[in-house]
Amino acid sequence: MAAEAIARPLLDALRGRLQARAMLADAGLLLEQLREALTGRYRVVCELGRGGFAVVYLAYETALERPVALKLLPPLLAADPAKRERFLREARTAARLRHPNIVPIHAVEQAGDFVYFTMDYVEGVTLGQRVSKEGPLPVGEATRLLHDVARAVGYAHRRGVVHRDLKPDNIMIEEGSGRAMVMDFGIAQVHAQRDPEQPGYVIGTAAYMSPEQV
C-alpha cells in the first residue's frame, strides 16, 4: 500500500511529461495556430524556450508596441483542470511580486483553446546558458548575481512565497545591466494557500533539490 502511494504520483508525473512532449513535438503547427489565434493582439515572432509543460515565445504586443515574453500552456494540457490551475497559479503568484530582480507579469489571457500569460521580455541569457558557454563565473560576478537572487528570494519570502525551483535555467542575466532576474514560479508555494500537490509528492528539479528532499 505504501509502495503504491509513492509510485502513483511518480507515474502521474511521468505520464504528464510524456503527454506534454507529444503535444510540443510539432512546434511549427503550434506556432502557426497560436499566431492565427492572437492576430490583432500579439505578433508572435519565434520560440524562446520550453519546459516540461509550457512554451515561451517572443511576441510584440500590438496596442502598446512593446516586446513581451508569452508563456503558453498548449491546448491539450489546458483542457486538464489540474494543469490549467497550476499554470494560472504560477501567473497569479508571480503577478503579486514586484521587485527589480523578479521578471514581472503583465496579463493572463485566453484566446480560443489557448491559455497564456505575458511578462517582460528580458534580453539576455539564463545563468545556465552563460555557464555552459563560458564555464565558471569570476568570483566577483558570481557574488553579485547571488546577491541579486538573494534579494529577490528574500522579497518573495517576506510575502509568503517560496519559489521551490531555483536553478540556473530559472535565472536570467539581463544584457547591458548584468542584473539577475528570477523567473518561473510554476511550483511556488504560497503560505496562505493549501498546497495543491498530494501529501508526500516531491516536486522540483532533482539536481537542485535540498539533500533532505532527495
PDB file of C-alpha atoms in Angstrom:
ATOM      1  CA  MET A   1       0.000   0.000   0.000  1.00  0.00           C
ATOM      2  CA  ALA A   2       2.828   2.370   0.940  1.00  0.00           C
ATOM      3  CA  ALA A   3       4.706   1.492  -2.241  1.00  0.00           C
ATOM      4  CA  GLU A   4       1.592   2.182  -4.291  1.00  0.00           C
ATOM      5  CA  ALA A   5       1.138   5.576  -2.621  1.00  0.00           C
ATOM      6  CA  ILE A   6       4.724   6.503  -3.537  1.00  0.00           C
ATOM      7  CA  ALA A   7       4.603   5.134  -7.080  1.00  0.00           C
ATOM      8  CA  ARG A   8       1.293   6.706  -8.148  1.00  0.00           C
ATOM      9  CA  PRO A   9       2.406  10.368  -8.108  1.00  0.00           C
ATOM     10  CA  LEU A  10       5.661   9.446  -9.864  1.00  0.00           C
ATOM     11  CA  LEU A  11       3.752   7.638 -12.618  1.00  0.00           C
ATOM     12  CA  ASP A  12       1.306  10.553 -12.907  1.00  0.00           C
ATOM     13  CA  ALA A  13       4.198  12.988 -13.281  1.00  0.00           C
ATOM     14  CA  LEU A  14       5.858  10.817 -15.938  1.00  0.00           C
ATOM     15  CA  ARG A  15       2.582  10.438 -17.824  1.00  0.00           C
ATOM     16  CA  GLY A  16       2.084  14.210 -17.776  1.00  0.00           C
ATOM     17  CA  ARG A  17       5.574  14.903 -19.121  1.00  0.00           C
ATOM     18  CA  LEU A  18       5.203  12.348 -21.930  1.00  0.00           C
ATOM     19  CA  GLN A  19       1.862  13.902 -22.851  1.00  0.00           C
ATOM     20  CA  ALA A  20       3.415  17.373 -22.859  1.00  0.00           C
ATOM     21  CA  ARG A  21       6.316  16.303 -25.057  1.00  0.00           C
ATOM     22  CA  ALA A  22       3.933  14.731 -27.544  1.00  0.00           C
ATOM     23  CA  MET A  23       1.930  17.961 -27.663  1.00  0.00           C
ATOM     24  CA  LEU A  24       5.026  20.111 -28.140  1.00  0.00           C
ATOM     25  CA  ALA A  25       6.591  17.860 -30.776  1.00  0.00           C
ATOM     26  CA  ASP A  26       5.032  19.690 -33.723  1.00  0.00           C
ATOM     27  CA  ALA A  27       6.373  23.119 -32.797  1.00  0.00           C
ATOM     28  CA  GLY A  28       5.688  24.600 -36.232  1.00  0.00           C
ATOM     29  CA  LEU A  29       1.989  23.715 -36.209  1.00  0.00           C
ATOM     30  CA  LEU A  30       1.559  25.018 -32.659  1.00  0.00           C
ATOM     31  CA  LEU A  31       3.228  28.316 -33.572  1.00  0.00           C
ATOM     32  CA  GLU A  32       1.060  28.698 -36.675  1.00  0.00           C
ATOM     33  CA  GLN A  33      -2.148  28.076 -34.715  1.00  0.00           C
ATOM     34  CA  LEU A  34      -1.085  30.491 -31.986  1.00  0.00           C
ATOM     35  CA  ARG A  35      -0.310  33.255 -34.486  1.00  0.00           C
ATOM     36  CA  GLU A  36      -3.750  32.833 -36.018  1.00  0.00           C
ATOM     37  CA  ALA A  37      -5.490  32.901 -32.626  1.00  0.00           C
ATOM     38  CA  LEU A  38      -3.672  36.063 -31.490  1.00  0.00           C
ATOM     39  CA  THR A  39      -3.932  38.064 -34.718  1.00  0.00           C
ATOM     40  CA  GLY A  40      -4.502  41.744 -33.932  1.00  0.00           C
ATOM     41  CA  ARG A  41      -3.393  41.432 -30.298  1.00  0.00           C
ATOM     42  CA  TYR A  42       0.090  39.970 -30.472  1.00  0.00           C
ATOM     43  CA  ARG A  43       2.538  39.260 -33.272  1.00  0.00           C
ATOM     44  CA  VAL A  44       4.282  36.045 -32.299  1.00  0.00           C
ATOM     45  CA  VAL A  45       7.856  36.087 -33.598  1.00  0.00           C
ATOM     46  CA  CYS A  46       9.627  32.910 -32.519  1.00  0.00           C
ATOM     47  CA  GLU A  47      10.071  30.348 -29.765  1.00  0.00           C
ATOM     48  CA  LEU A  48      12.414  31.336 -26.936  1.00  0.00           C
ATOM     49  CA  GLY A  49      12.360  28.110 -24.949  1.00  0.00           C
ATOM     50  CA  ARG A  50      10.246  25.380 -23.422  1.00  0.00           C
ATOM     51  CA  GLY A  51       9.859  23.469 -20.195  1.00  0.00           C
ATOM     52  CA  GLY A  52       8.037  20.321 -19.193  1.00  0.00           C
ATOM     53  CA  PHE A  53       4.548  21.739 -19.750  1.00  0.00           C
ATOM     54  CA  ALA A  54       4.776  25.130 -21.459  1.00  0.00           C
ATOM     55  CA  VAL A  55       6.406  27.031 -24.318  1.00  0.00           C
ATOM     56  CA  VAL A  56       7.723  30.604 -24.188  1.00  0.00           C
ATOM     57  CA  TYR A  57       7.605  32.819 -27.279  1.00  0.00           C
ATOM     58  CA  LEU A  58       8.888  36.259 -28.169  1.00  0.00           C
ATOM     59  CA  ALA A  59       5.903  38.371 -29.207  1.00  0.00           C
ATOM     60  CA  TYR A  60       5.035  42.026 -29.848  1.00  0.00           C
ATOM     61  CA  GLU A  61       2.010  43.475 -28.123  1.00  0.00           C
ATOM     62  CA  THR A  62       0.258  45.418 -30.887  1.00  0.00           C
ATOM     63  CA  ALA A  63      -1.571  48.035 -28.807  1.00  0.00           C
ATOM     64  CA  LEU A  64       1.444  49.074 -26.715  1.00  0.00           C
ATOM     65  CA  GLU A  65       4.085  48.353 -29.364  1.00  0.00           C
ATOM     66  CA  ARG A  66       6.369  46.510 -26.979  1.00  0.00           C
ATOM     67  CA  PRO A  67       8.121  43.127 -26.957  1.00  0.00           C
ATOM     68  CA  VAL A  68       6.874  40.605 -24.395  1.00  0.00           C
ATOM     69  CA  ALA A  69       7.618  37.027 -23.461  1.00  0.00           C
ATOM     70  CA  LEU A  70       4.457  34.978 -23.942  1.00  0.00           C
ATOM     71  CA  LYS A  71       4.194  31.744 -21.950  1.00  0.00           C
ATOM     72  CA  LEU A  72       1.700  29.283 -23.416  1.00  0.00           C
ATOM     73  CA  LEU A  73       0.027  26.200 -21.994  1.00  0.00           C
ATOM     74  CA  PRO A  74      -0.753  24.057 -25.095  1.00  0.00           C
ATOM     75  CA  PRO A  75      -4.487  23.351 -25.708  1.00  0.00           C
ATOM     76  CA  LEU A  76      -4.405  19.652 -24.814  1.00  0.00           C
ATOM     77  CA  LEU A  77      -2.815  20.431 -21.466  1.00  0.00           C
ATOM     78  CA  ALA A  78      -5.072  23.445 -20.895  1.00  0.00           C
ATOM     79  CA  ALA A  79      -8.038  21.073 -21.129  1.00  0.00           C
ATOM     80  CA  ASP A  80      -6.777  19.293 -17.989  1.00  0.00           C
ATOM     81  CA  PRO A  81      -8.223  21.209 -14.986  1.00  0.00           C
ATOM     82  CA  ALA A  82      -5.260  20.372 -12.719  1.00  0.00           C
ATOM     83  CA  LYS A  83      -2.611  21.505 -15.214  1.00  0.00           C
ATOM     84  CA  ARG A  84      -4.613  24.582 -16.131  1.00  0.00           C
ATOM     85  CA  GLU A  85      -4.966  25.570 -12.470  1.00  0.00           C
ATOM     86  CA  ARG A  86      -1.247  25.035 -11.856  1.00  0.00           C
ATOM     87  CA  PHE A  87      -0.412  27.248 -14.834  1.00  0.00           C
ATOM     88  CA  LEU A  88      -2.784  30.006 -13.730  1.00  0.00           C
ATOM     89  CA  ARG A  89      -1.489  29.723 -10.168  1.00  0.00           C
ATOM     90  CA  GLU A  90       2.020  30.441 -11.467  1.00  0.00           C
ATOM     91  CA  ALA A  91       0.784  33.621 -13.154  1.00  0.00           C
ATOM     92  CA  ARG A  92      -1.146  34.773 -10.078  1.00  0.00           C
ATOM     93  CA  THR A  93       1.800  34.063  -7.789  1.00  0.00           C
ATOM     94  CA  ALA A  94       4.333  35.913  -9.933  1.00  0.00           C
ATOM     95  CA  ALA A  95       1.959  38.821 -10.628  1.00  0.00           C
ATOM     96  CA  ARG A  96       1.801  39.726  -6.936  1.00  0.00           C
ATOM     97  CA  LEU A  97       5.586  40.158  -6.778  1.00  0.00           C
ATOM     98  CA  ARG A  98       7.068  43.498  -7.830  1.00  0.00           C
ATOM     99  CA  HIS A  99      10.846  43.559  -7.490  1.00  0.00           C
ATOM    100  CA  PRO A 100      13.750  44.626  -9.759  1.00  0.00           C
ATOM    101  CA  ASN A 101      15.151  41.080  -9.641  1.00  0.00           C
ATOM    102  CA  ILE A 102      11.913  39.235 -10.487  1.00  0.00           C
ATOM    103  CA  VAL A 103      10.538  39.085 -14.046  1.00  0.00           C
ATOM    104  CA  PRO A 104       7.144  40.887 -13.864  1.00  0.00           C
ATOM    105  CA  ILE A 105       3.845  39.506 -15.227  1.00  0.00           C
ATOM    106  CA  HIS A 106       1.647  41.773 -17.384  1.00  0.00           C
ATOM    107  CA  ALA A 107      -1.564  39.852 -18.067  1.00  0.00           C
ATOM    108  CA  VAL A 108      -3.215  36.432 -18.044  1.00  0.00           C
ATOM    109  CA  GLU A 109      -5.368  35.833 -21.124  1.00  0.00           C
ATOM    110  CA  GLN A 110      -7.232  33.258 -23.186  1.00  0.00           C
ATOM    111  CA  ALA A 111      -7.845  33.089 -26.937  1.00  0.00           C
ATOM    112  CA  GLY A 112      -9.912  30.126 -28.062  1.00  0.00           C
ATOM    113  CA  ASP A 113      -8.202  26.999 -26.751  1.00  0.00           C
ATOM    114  CA  PHE A 114      -5.026  28.890 -25.875  1.00  0.00           C
ATOM    115  CA  VAL A 115      -4.314  29.885 -22.265  1.00  0.00           C
ATOM    116  CA  TYR A 116      -1.255  32.080 -21.767  1.00  0.00           C
ATOM    117  CA  PHE A 117       0.270  34.926 -19.835  1.00  0.00           C
ATOM    118  CA  THR A 118       2.647  37.686 -20.870  1.00  0.00           C
ATOM    119  CA  MET A 119       5.633  39.048 -18.995  1.00  0.00           C
ATOM    120  CA  ASP A 120       8.585  41.372 -19.529  1.00  0.00           C
ATOM    121  CA  TYR A 121      10.873  40.266 -22.310  1.00  0.00           C
ATOM    122  CA  VAL A 122      14.344  40.254 -20.768  1.00  0.00           C
ATOM    123  CA  GLU A 123      17.118  40.443 -23.350  1.00  0.00           C
ATOM    124  CA  GLY A 124      19.972  38.251 -22.253  1.00  0.00           C
ATOM    125  CA  VAL A 125      20.737  34.647 -21.362  1.00  0.00           C
ATOM    126  CA  THR A 126      19.954  32.359 -18.476  1.00  0.00           C
ATOM    127  CA  LEU A 127      22.638  31.669 -15.911  1.00  0.00           C
ATOM    128  CA  GLY A 128      22.623  28.060 -17.134  1.00  0.00           C
ATOM    129  CA  GLN A 129      23.344  29.157 -20.718  1.00  0.00           C
ATOM    130  CA  ARG A 130      26.084  31.517 -19.548  1.00  0.00           C
ATOM    131  CA  VAL A 131      27.893  28.856 -17.512  1.00  0.00           C
ATOM    132  CA  SER A 132      27.525  26.230 -20.256  1.00  0.00           C
ATOM    133  CA  LYS A 133      29.086  28.590 -22.785  1.00  0.00           C
ATOM    134  CA  GLU A 134      31.788  30.285 -20.699  1.00  0.00           C
ATOM    135  CA  GLY A 135      32.379  27.972 -17.758  1.00  0.00           C
ATOM    136  CA  PRO A 136      32.596  29.040 -14.083  1.00  0.00           C
ATOM    137  CA  LEU A 137      31.971  32.730 -13.447  1.00  0.00           C
ATOM    138  CA  PRO A 138      34.577  35.013 -11.866  1.00  0.00           C
ATOM    139  CA  VAL A 139      34.107  35.234  -8.101  1.00  0.00           C
ATOM    140  CA  GLY A 140      33.098  38.886  -8.188  1.00  0.00           C
ATOM    141  CA  GLU A 141      30.391  38.382 -10.812  1.00  0.00           C
ATOM    142  CA  ALA A 142      29.091  35.199  -9.169  1.00  0.00           C
ATOM    143  CA  THR A 143      28.823  37.058  -5.841  1.00  0.00           C
ATOM    144  CA  ARG A 144      26.939  39.948  -7.434  1.00  0.00           C
ATOM    145  CA  LEU A 145      24.456  37.615  -9.150  1.00  0.00           C
ATOM    146  CA  LEU A 146      23.987  35.669  -5.925  1.00  0.00           C
ATOM    147  CA  HIS A 147      23.160  38.918  -4.114  1.00  0.00           C
ATOM    148  CA  ASP A 148      20.559  39.753  -6.794  1.00  0.00           C
ATOM    149  CA  VAL A 149      18.914  36.330  -6.441  1.00  0.00           C
ATOM    150  CA  ALA A 150      19.020  36.525  -2.643  1.00  0.00           C
ATOM    151  CA  ARG A 151      17.276  39.905  -2.704  1.00  0.00           C
ATOM    152  CA  ALA A 152      14.555  38.503  -4.985  1.00  0.00           C
ATOM    153  CA  VAL A 153      14.072  35.393  -2.846  1.00  0.00           C
ATOM    154  CA  GLY A 154      14.066  37.408   0.394  1.00  0.00           C
ATOM    155  CA  TYR A 155      11.413  39.738  -1.030  1.00  0.00           C
ATOM    156  CA  ALA A 156       9.254  36.780  -2.112  1.00  0.00           C
ATOM    157  CA  HIS A 157       9.633  35.068   1.278  1.00  0.00           C
ATOM    158  CA  ARG A 158       8.516  38.193   3.111  1.00  0.00           C
ATOM    159  CA  ARG A 159       5.324  37.993   1.041  1.00  0.00           C
ATOM    160  CA  GLY A 160       4.809  34.327   1.825  1.00  0.00           C
ATOM    161  CA  VAL A 161       6.033  32.898  -1.492  1.00  0.00           C
ATOM    162  CA  VAL A 162       8.641  30.116  -1.709  1.00  0.00           C
ATOM    163  CA  HIS A 163       9.949  29.530  -5.260  1.00  0.00           C
ATOM    164  CA  ARG A 164      10.897  25.823  -4.771  1.00  0.00           C
ATOM    165  CA  ASP A 165      12.704  25.501  -8.115  1.00  0.00           C
ATOM    166  CA  LEU A 166      15.664  27.885  -8.035  1.00  0.00           C
ATOM    167  CA  LYS A 167      18.251  26.777 -10.592  1.00  0.00           C
ATOM    168  CA  PRO A 168      20.458  28.390 -13.274  1.00  0.00           C
ATOM    169  CA  ASP A 169      17.829  27.902 -16.001  1.00  0.00           C
ATOM    170  CA  ASN A 170      15.337  29.975 -13.976  1.00  0.00           C
ATOM    171  CA  ILE A 171      17.670  32.943 -13.539  1.00  0.00           C
ATOM    172  CA  MET A 172      18.006  35.456 -16.394  1.00  0.00           C
ATOM    173  CA  ILE A 173      21.062  37.702 -16.749  1.00  0.00           C
ATOM    174  CA  GLU A 174      19.906  40.926 -18.356  1.00  0.00           C
ATOM    175  CA  GLU A 175      22.049  42.176 -21.213  1.00  0.00           C
ATOM    176  CA  GLY A 176      23.586  45.564 -20.545  1.00  0.00           C
ATOM    177  CA  SER A 177      22.816  45.864 -16.832  1.00  0.00           C
ATOM    178  CA  GLY A 178      24.040  42.370 -15.968  1.00  0.00           C
ATOM    179  CA  ARG A 179      21.447  42.031 -13.218  1.00  0.00           C
ATOM    180  CA  ALA A 180      19.989  38.646 -12.323  1.00  0.00           C
ATOM    181  CA  MET A 181      16.213  38.215 -12.582  1.00  0.00           C
ATOM    182  CA  VAL A 182      14.348  35.232 -11.127  1.00  0.00           C
ATOM    183  CA  MET A 183      11.553  33.680 -13.218  1.00  0.00           C
ATOM    184  CA  ASP A 184       9.308  30.605 -13.441  1.00  0.00           C
ATOM    185  CA  PHE A 185       7.170  30.381 -10.297  1.00  0.00           C
ATOM    186  CA  GLY A 186       5.383  27.302 -11.675  1.00  0.00           C
ATOM    187  CA  ILE A 187       5.717  25.229  -8.498  1.00  0.00           C
ATOM    188  CA  ALA A 188       5.971  28.068  -5.970  1.00  0.00           C
ATOM    189  CA  GLN A 189       4.216  27.638  -2.640  1.00  0.00           C
ATOM    190  CA  VAL A 190       2.151  30.471  -1.158  1.00  0.00           C
ATOM    191  CA  HIS A 191       1.984  30.119   2.625  1.00  0.00           C
ATOM    192  CA  ALA A 192      -1.610  31.290   2.871  1.00  0.00           C
ATOM    193  CA  GLN A 193      -2.824  28.739   0.332  1.00  0.00           C
ATOM    194  CA  ARG A 194      -3.271  24.982   0.541  1.00  0.00           C
ATOM    195  CA  ASP A 195      -0.574  23.125  -1.377  1.00  0.00           C
ATOM    196  CA  PRO A 196      -2.415  21.548  -4.336  1.00  0.00           C
ATOM    197  CA  GLU A 197       0.057  18.671  -4.607  1.00  0.00           C
ATOM    198  CA  GLN A 198      -0.613  15.384  -2.834  1.00  0.00           C
ATOM    199  CA  PRO A 199       0.984  14.824   0.604  1.00  0.00           C
ATOM    200  CA  GLY A 200       4.454  13.393   0.145  1.00  0.00           C
ATOM    201  CA  TYR A 201       4.578  14.458  -3.508  1.00  0.00           C
ATOM    202  CA  VAL A 202       8.128  15.621  -4.224  1.00  0.00           C
ATOM    203  CA  ILE A 203       8.408  18.410  -6.796  1.00  0.00           C
ATOM    204  CA  GLY A 204      11.311  20.361  -8.177  1.00  0.00           C
ATOM    205  CA  THR A 205      14.428  19.656 -10.225  1.00  0.00           C
ATOM    206  CA  ALA A 206      16.349  16.741  -8.736  1.00  0.00           C
ATOM    207  CA  ALA A 207      19.831  18.158  -9.352  1.00  0.00           C
ATOM    208  CA  TYR A 208      18.949  21.317  -7.403  1.00  0.00           C
ATOM    209  CA  MET A 209      16.847  19.917  -4.566  1.00  0.00           C
ATOM    210  CA  SER A 210      17.986  20.092  -0.967  1.00  0.00           C
ATOM    211  CA  PRO A 211      19.600  16.873   0.382  1.00  0.00           C
ATOM    212  CA  GLU A 212      16.658  16.116   2.685  1.00  0.00           C
ATOM    213  CA  GLN A 213      14.216  16.194  -0.250  1.00  0.00           C
ATOM    214  CA  VAL A 214      16.370  13.891  -2.361  1.00  0.00           C
TER     215      VAL A 214
END
